[in-house]
Coordinates of C-alpha atoms in Angstrom, one line a residue:
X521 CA -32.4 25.9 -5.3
X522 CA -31.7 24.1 -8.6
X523 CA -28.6 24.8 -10.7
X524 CA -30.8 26.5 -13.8
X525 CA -31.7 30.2 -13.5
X526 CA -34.4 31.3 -15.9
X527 CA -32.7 33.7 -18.5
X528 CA -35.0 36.9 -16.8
X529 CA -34.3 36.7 -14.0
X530 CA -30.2 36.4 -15.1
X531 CA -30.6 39.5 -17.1
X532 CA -32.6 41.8 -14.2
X533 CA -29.6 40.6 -12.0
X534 CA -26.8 41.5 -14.3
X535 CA -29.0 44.7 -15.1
X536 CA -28.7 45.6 -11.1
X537 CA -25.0 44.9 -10.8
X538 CA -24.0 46.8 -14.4
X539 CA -26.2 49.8 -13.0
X540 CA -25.5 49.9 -8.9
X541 CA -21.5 49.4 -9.6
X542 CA -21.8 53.0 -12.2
X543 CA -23.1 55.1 -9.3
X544 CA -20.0 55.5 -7.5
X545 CA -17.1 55.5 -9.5
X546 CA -18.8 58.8 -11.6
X547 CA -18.1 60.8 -8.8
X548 CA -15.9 59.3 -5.9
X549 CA -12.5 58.7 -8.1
X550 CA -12.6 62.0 -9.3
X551 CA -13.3 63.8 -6.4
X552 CA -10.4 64.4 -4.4
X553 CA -9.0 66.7 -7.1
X554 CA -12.5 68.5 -6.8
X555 CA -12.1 68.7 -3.3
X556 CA -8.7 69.5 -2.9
X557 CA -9.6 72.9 -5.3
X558 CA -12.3 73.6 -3.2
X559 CA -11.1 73.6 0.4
X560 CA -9.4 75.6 2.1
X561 CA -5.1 75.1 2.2
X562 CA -4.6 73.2 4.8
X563 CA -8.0 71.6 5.7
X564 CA -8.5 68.1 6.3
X565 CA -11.7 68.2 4.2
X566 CA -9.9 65.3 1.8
X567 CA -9.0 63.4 4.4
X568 CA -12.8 63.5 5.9
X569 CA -14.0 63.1 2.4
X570 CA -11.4 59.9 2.1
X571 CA -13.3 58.3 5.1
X572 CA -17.0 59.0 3.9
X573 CA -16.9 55.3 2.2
X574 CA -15.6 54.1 5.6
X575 CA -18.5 56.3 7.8
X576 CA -21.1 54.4 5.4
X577 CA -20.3 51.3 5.7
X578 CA -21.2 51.7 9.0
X579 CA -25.0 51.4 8.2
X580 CA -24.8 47.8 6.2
X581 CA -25.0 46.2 9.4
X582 CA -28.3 48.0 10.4
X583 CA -29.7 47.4 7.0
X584 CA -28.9 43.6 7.0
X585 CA -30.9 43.3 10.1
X586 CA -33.9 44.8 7.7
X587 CA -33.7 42.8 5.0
X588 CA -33.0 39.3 7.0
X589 CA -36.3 40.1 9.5
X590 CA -38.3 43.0 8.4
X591 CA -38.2 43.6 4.8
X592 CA -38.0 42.2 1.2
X593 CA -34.1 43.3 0.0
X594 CA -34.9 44.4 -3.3
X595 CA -37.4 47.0 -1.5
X596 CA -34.4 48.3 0.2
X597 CA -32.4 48.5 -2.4
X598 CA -34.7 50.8 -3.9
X599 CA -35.2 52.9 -1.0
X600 CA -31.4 53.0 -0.8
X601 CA -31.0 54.2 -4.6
X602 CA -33.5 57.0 -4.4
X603 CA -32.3 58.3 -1.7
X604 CA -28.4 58.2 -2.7
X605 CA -29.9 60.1 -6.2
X606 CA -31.5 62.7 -4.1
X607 CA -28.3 63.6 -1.9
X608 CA -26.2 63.4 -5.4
X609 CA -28.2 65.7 -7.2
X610 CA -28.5 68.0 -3.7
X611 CA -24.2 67.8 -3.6
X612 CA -24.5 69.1 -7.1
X613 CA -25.5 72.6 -5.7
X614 CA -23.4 72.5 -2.9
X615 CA -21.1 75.5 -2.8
X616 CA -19.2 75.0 1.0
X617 CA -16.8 72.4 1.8
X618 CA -18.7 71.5 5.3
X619 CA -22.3 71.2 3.5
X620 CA -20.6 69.3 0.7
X621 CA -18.3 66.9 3.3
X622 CA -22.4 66.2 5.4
X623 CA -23.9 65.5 1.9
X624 CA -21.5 63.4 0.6
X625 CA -21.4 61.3 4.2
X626 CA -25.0 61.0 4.0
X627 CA -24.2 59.5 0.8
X628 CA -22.7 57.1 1.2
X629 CA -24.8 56.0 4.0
X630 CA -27.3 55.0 1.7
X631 CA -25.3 54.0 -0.9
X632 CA -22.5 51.7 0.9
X633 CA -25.3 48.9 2.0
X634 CA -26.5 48.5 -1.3
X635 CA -23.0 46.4 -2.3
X636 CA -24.0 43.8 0.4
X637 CA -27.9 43.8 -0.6
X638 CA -26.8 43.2 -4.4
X639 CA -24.8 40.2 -3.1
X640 CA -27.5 39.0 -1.1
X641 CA -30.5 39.9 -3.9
X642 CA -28.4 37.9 -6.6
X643 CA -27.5 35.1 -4.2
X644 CA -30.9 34.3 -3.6
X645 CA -32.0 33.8 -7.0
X646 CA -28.7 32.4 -8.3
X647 CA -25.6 29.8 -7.4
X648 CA -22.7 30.4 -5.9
X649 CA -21.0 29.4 -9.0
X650 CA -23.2 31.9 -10.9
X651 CA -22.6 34.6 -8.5
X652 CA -19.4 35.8 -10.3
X653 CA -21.2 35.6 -13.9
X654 CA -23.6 38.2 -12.3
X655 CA -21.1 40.1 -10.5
X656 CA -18.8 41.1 -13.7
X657 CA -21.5 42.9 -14.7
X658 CA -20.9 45.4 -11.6
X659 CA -17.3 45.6 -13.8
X660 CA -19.0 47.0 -16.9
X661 CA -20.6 49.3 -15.4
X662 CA -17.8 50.4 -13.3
X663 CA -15.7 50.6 -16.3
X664 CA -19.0 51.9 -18.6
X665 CA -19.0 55.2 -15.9
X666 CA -16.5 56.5 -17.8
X667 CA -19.2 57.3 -20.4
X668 CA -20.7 60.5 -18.4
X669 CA -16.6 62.3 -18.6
X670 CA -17.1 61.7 -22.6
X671 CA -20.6 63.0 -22.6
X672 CA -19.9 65.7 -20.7
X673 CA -16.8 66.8 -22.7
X674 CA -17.5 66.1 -26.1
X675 CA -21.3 66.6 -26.2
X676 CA -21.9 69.4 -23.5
X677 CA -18.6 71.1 -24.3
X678 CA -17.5 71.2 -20.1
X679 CA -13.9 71.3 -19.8
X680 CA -12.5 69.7 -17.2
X681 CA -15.8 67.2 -16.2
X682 CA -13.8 65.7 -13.7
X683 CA -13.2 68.5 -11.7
X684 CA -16.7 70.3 -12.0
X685 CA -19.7 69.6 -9.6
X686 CA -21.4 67.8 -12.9
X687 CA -19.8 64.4 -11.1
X688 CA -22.9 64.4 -8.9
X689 CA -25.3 65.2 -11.3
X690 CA -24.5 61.9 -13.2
X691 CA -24.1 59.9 -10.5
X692 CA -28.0 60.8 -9.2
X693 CA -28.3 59.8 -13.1
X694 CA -27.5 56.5 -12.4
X695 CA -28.9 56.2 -9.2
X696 CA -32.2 56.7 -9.9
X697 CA -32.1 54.1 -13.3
X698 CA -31.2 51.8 -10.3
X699 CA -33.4 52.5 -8.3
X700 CA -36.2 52.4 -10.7
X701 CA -34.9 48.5 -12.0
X702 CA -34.6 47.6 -7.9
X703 CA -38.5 47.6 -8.1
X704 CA -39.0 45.0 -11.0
X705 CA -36.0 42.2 -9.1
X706 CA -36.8 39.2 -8.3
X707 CA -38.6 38.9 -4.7
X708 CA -35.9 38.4 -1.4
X709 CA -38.1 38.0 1.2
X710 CA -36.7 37.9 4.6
X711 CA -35.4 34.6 5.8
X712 CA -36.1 35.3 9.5
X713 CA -39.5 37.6 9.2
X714 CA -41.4 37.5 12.2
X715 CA -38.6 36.3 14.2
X716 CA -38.2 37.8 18.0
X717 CA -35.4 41.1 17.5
X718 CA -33.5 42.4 20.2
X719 CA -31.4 45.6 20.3
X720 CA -28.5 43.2 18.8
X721 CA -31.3 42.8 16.2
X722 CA -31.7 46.4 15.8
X723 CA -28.2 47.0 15.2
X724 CA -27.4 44.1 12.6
X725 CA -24.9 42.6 15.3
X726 CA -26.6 39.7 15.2
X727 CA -23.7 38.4 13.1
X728 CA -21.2 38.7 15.5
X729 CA -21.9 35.2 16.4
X730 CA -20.2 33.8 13.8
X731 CA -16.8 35.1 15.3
X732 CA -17.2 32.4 18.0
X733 CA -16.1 29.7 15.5
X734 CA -12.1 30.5 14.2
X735 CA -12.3 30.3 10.7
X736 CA -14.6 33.2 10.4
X737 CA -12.2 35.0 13.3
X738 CA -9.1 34.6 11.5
X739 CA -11.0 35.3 8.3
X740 CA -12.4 38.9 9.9
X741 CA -9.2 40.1 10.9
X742 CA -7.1 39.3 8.3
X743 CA -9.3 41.1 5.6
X744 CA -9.9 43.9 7.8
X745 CA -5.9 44.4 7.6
X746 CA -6.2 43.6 4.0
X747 CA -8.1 46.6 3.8
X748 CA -5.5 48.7 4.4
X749 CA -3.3 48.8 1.8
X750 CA -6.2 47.7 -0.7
X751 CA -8.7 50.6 0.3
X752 CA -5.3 53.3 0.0
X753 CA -5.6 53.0 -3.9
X754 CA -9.1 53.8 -4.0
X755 CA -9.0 56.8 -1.8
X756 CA -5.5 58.2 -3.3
X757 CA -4.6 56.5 -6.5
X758 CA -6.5 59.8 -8.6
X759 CA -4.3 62.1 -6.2
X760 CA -0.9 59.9 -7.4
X761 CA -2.3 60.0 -11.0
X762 CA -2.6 63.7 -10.9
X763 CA 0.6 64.4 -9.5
X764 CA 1.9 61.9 -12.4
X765 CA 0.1 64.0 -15.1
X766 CA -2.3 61.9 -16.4
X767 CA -5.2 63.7 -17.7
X768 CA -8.4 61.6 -17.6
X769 CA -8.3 60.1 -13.9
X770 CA -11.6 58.3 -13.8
X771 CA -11.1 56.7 -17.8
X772 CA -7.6 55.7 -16.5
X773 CA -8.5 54.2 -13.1
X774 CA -11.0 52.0 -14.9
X775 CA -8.5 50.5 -16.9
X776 CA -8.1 48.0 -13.6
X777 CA -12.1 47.2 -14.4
X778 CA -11.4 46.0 -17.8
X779 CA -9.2 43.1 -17.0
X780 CA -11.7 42.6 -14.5
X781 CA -14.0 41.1 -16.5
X782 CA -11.6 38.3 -17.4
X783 CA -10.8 37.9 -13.8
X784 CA -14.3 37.4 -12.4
X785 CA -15.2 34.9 -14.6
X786 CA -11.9 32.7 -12.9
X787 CA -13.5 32.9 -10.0
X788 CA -15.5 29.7 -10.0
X789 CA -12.8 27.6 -11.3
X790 CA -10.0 29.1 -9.1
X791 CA -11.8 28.6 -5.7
X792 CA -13.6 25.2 -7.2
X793 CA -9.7 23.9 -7.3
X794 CA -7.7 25.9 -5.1
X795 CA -10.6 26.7 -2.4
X796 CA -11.4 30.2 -0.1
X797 CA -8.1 30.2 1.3
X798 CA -5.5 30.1 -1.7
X799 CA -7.8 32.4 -3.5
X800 CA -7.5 35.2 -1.0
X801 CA -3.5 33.8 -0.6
X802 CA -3.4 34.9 -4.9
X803 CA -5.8 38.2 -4.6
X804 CA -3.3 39.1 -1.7
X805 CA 0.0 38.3 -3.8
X806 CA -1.8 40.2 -6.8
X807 CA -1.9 43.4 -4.4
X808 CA 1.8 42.9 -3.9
X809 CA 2.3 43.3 -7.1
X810 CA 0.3 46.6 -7.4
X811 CA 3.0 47.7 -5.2
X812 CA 5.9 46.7 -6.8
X813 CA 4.9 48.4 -10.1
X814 CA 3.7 51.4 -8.9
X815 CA 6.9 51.7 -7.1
X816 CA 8.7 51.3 -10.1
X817 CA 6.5 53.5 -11.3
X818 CA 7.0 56.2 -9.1
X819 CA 11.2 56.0 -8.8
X820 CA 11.5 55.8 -12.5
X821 CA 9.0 57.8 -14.1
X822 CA 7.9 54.8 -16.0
X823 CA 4.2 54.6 -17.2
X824 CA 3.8 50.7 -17.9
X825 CA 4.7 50.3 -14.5
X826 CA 1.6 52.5 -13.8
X827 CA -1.0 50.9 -15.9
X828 CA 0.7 47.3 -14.8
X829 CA -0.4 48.4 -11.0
X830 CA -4.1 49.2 -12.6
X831 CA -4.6 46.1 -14.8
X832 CA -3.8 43.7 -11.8
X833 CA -7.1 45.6 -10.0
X834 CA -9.2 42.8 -11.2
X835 CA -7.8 40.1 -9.6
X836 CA -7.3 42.1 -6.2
X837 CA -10.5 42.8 -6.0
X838 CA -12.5 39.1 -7.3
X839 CA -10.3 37.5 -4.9
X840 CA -10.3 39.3 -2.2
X841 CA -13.9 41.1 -2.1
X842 CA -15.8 38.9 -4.4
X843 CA -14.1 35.9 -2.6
X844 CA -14.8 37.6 0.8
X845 CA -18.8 38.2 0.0
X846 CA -18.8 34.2 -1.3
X847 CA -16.9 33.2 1.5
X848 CA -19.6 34.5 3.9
X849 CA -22.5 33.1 1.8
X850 CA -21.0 29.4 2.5
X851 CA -20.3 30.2 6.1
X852 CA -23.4 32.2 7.6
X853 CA -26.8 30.2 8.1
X854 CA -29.6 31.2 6.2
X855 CA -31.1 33.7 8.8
X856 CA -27.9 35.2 9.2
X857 CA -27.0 36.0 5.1
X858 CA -27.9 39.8 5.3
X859 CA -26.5 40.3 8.5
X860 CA -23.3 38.3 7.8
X861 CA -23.1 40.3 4.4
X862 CA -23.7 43.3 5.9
X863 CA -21.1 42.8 8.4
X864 CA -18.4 42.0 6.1
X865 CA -19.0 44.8 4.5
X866 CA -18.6 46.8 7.6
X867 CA -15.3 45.0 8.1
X868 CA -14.2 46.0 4.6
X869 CA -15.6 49.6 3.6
X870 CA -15.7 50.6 7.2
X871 CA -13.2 50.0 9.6
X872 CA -10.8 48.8 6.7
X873 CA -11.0 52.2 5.4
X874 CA -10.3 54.2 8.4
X875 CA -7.8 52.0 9.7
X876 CA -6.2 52.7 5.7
X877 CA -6.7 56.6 6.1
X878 CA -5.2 56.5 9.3
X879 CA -1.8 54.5 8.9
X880 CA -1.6 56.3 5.0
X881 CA -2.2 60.0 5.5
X882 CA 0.4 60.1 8.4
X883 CA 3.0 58.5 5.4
X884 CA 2.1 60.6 3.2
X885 CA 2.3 63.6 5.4
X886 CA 5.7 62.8 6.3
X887 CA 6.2 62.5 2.5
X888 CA 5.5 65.8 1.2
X889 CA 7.9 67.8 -0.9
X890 CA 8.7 71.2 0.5
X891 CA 10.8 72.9 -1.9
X892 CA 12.2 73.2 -5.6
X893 CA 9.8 72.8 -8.7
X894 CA 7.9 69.8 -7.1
X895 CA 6.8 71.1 -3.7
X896 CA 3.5 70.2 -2.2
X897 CA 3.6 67.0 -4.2
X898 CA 4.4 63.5 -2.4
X899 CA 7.0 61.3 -2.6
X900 CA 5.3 58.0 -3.6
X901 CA 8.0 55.8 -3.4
X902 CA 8.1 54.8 0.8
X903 CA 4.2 54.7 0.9
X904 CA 4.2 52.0 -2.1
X905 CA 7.0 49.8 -0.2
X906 CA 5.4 49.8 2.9
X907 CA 2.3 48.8 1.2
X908 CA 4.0 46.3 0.0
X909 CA 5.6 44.7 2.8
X910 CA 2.3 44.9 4.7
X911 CA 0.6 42.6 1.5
X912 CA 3.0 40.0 1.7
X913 CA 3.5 39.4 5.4
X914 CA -0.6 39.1 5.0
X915 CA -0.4 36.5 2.6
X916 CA 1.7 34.4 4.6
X917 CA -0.5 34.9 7.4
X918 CA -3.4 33.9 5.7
X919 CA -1.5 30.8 4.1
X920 CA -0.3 29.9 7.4
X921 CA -3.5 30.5 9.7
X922 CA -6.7 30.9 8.0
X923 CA -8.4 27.1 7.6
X924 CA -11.9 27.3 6.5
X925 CA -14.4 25.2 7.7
X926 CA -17.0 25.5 4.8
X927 CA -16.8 23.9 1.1
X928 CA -18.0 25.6 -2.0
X929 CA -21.8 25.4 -2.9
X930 CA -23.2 24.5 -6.3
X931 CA -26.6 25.0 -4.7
X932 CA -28.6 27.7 -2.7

């Protein structure tokens, strides 16, 4: 593939990334407050609901193994993205927390593989180094999701948009304009079409080859535990927000998309001088710093400490995620991209975010306030320092062990 990208082509794969990267954050950051007012006391509904992003991830694997042998990606996409605006605008008249918990799960099963079938769509007709120039326009629309809350408010006069079952309405909003511009992309065929599949095939485990060489070993395992602490502010950040009084969670959570946009265009130079290693090493010390200020946050009250922990979001997440998904590109063969992406993604959205649901809700459990004017809050303060601890000792580890055995590609 040459270096030039004809300026169509540039523009339909922005277009995908600004409009697949607005579905989710319309209604999944301001959930767990909707939830939590809707369930029962004492059910684990938001914990369930925590894990749905985890239970689809699941799938990418399986839907890697279509687009890499059976079928064209941005086909799948668009299957993907009708469906997701289907189940949205289905959860909109939802009225039980089970129904609602089995709607929102299948969800996110369709909706989950899309993030590895944008990578894979825009990598195919684009250059690793233009990747990141694509991707930052999954930031504006992440931080352009805000828009429905204003709407809502200001135009329709609903109080409270957040917290209303309107979330779901405009996220199947947004999934079907996605779904609709999935069926003008560029062609993905699949790489391996006609191939011989087996149930490993079947299953999108076809990737699991790649674990048989270290790099990628080391590289698996240390962003799966990565995914611990960095998947915790996703699923309870609103819930800390809340308890902290702030007003418009899902305008103030994209605050960390904003910077973002700065971030993801340092991508390319950072890993062109630093390479896939120290690039994860900073995206790694960047999520240690999270900690730090929304400790300080939390044990003095003190709201620049907050919005310090938000702004840094954009260098977490290029590093580390956006770093990740390149990462793979370089490392998995060509009839393994969708499956390799697809896996990843498993690794990250999957079994990251159960193993982060699992270590955090027990610390947070243990860090509820029974009594005086506070009680049924959370002390924030020892979940934020174990977080913490837990992001440095995995930057030294991935200093110290990770050694990749790929280079950076200028060219498909």
């Amino acid at each position: 593939m040459s270096n030039s990208m004809p300026m169509g082509t540039r523009v339909k794969l922005s277009a995908m990334m600004f409009l697949q990267y607005m579905i989710l954050p319309v209604w999944f950051i301001p959930m767990f407050p909707y939830i939590t007012k809707m369930a029962p006391e004492g059910s684990i509904l938001p914990l369930l609901c925590g894990m749905i992003m985890g239970f689809g991830a699941l799938a990418s694997p399986i839907f890697g193994m279509f687009v890499d042998r059976l079928m064209n990606s941005e086909k799948v996409l668009a299957i993907c993205n009708f469906a997701t605006a289907i189940l949205l605008a289905y959860a909109y008249t939802v009225k039980t927390p089970g129904a609602l918990f089995v709607t929102l799960l299948l969800v996110m099963v369709f909706y989950m593989p899309t993030w590895s079938l944008t990578a894979t769509i825009a990598m195919g007709s684009s250059t690793t180094e233009a990747f990141p120039q694509i991707r930052v326009f999954g930031t504006l629309g992440w931080v352009a999701s805000a828009i429905f809350s204003v709407i809502g408010t200001k135009v329709f006069g609903i109080a409270q948009f957040d917290t209303t079952p309107h979330i779901f309405a405009a996220g199947a909003i947004a999934a079907v304009l996605a779904g609709v511009l999935a069926l003008f992309l560029p062609p993905t065929p699949p790489p391996a079409k006609g191939e011989k599949m087996s149930v490993v095939d079947t299953l999108g485990l076809r990737a699991l080859v790649l674990l048989k060489r270290p790099d990628f070993l080391v590289f698996s395992v240390l962003i799966l535990l990565a995914m611990v602490p960095f998947q915790w502010y996703n699923v309870y950040n609103s819930t800390y927000l809340q308890e902290r009084g702030y007003e418009y969670l899902t305008g103030v959570m994209n605050l960390g998309q904003v910077l973002e946009l700065v971030f993801m265009l340092m991508i390319p130079v950072v890993l062109k001088k630093a390479g896939y290693k120290w690039g994860m090493v900073l995206g790694l010390l960047a999520l240690a710093f999270r900690y730090v200020m929304f400790y300080l946050g939390a044990a003095n009250g003190l709201q620049i400490c907050d919005y310090a922990g938000i702004l840094i979001h954009g260098l977490i997440f290029g590093m580390l995620i956006v770093g990740s998904q390149m990462y793979v590109d370089a490392a998995a063969p060509a009839d393994l991209r969708g499956q390799a992406q697809g896996f990843i993604g498993l690794i990250m959205f999957s079994l990251g975010t159960f193993l982060s649901n699992f270590v955090f809700d027990g610390i947070l459990k243990k860090n509820v306030i029974t009594e005086g004017p506070n009680i049924g809050k959370h002390v924030w303060t020892t979940p934020y320092l174990i977080a913490l601890v837990f992001a440095v000792v995995l930057a030294v580890l991935m200093a110290v062990a990770f050694k990749p055995a790929v280079r950076e590609k200028t060219n498909g």
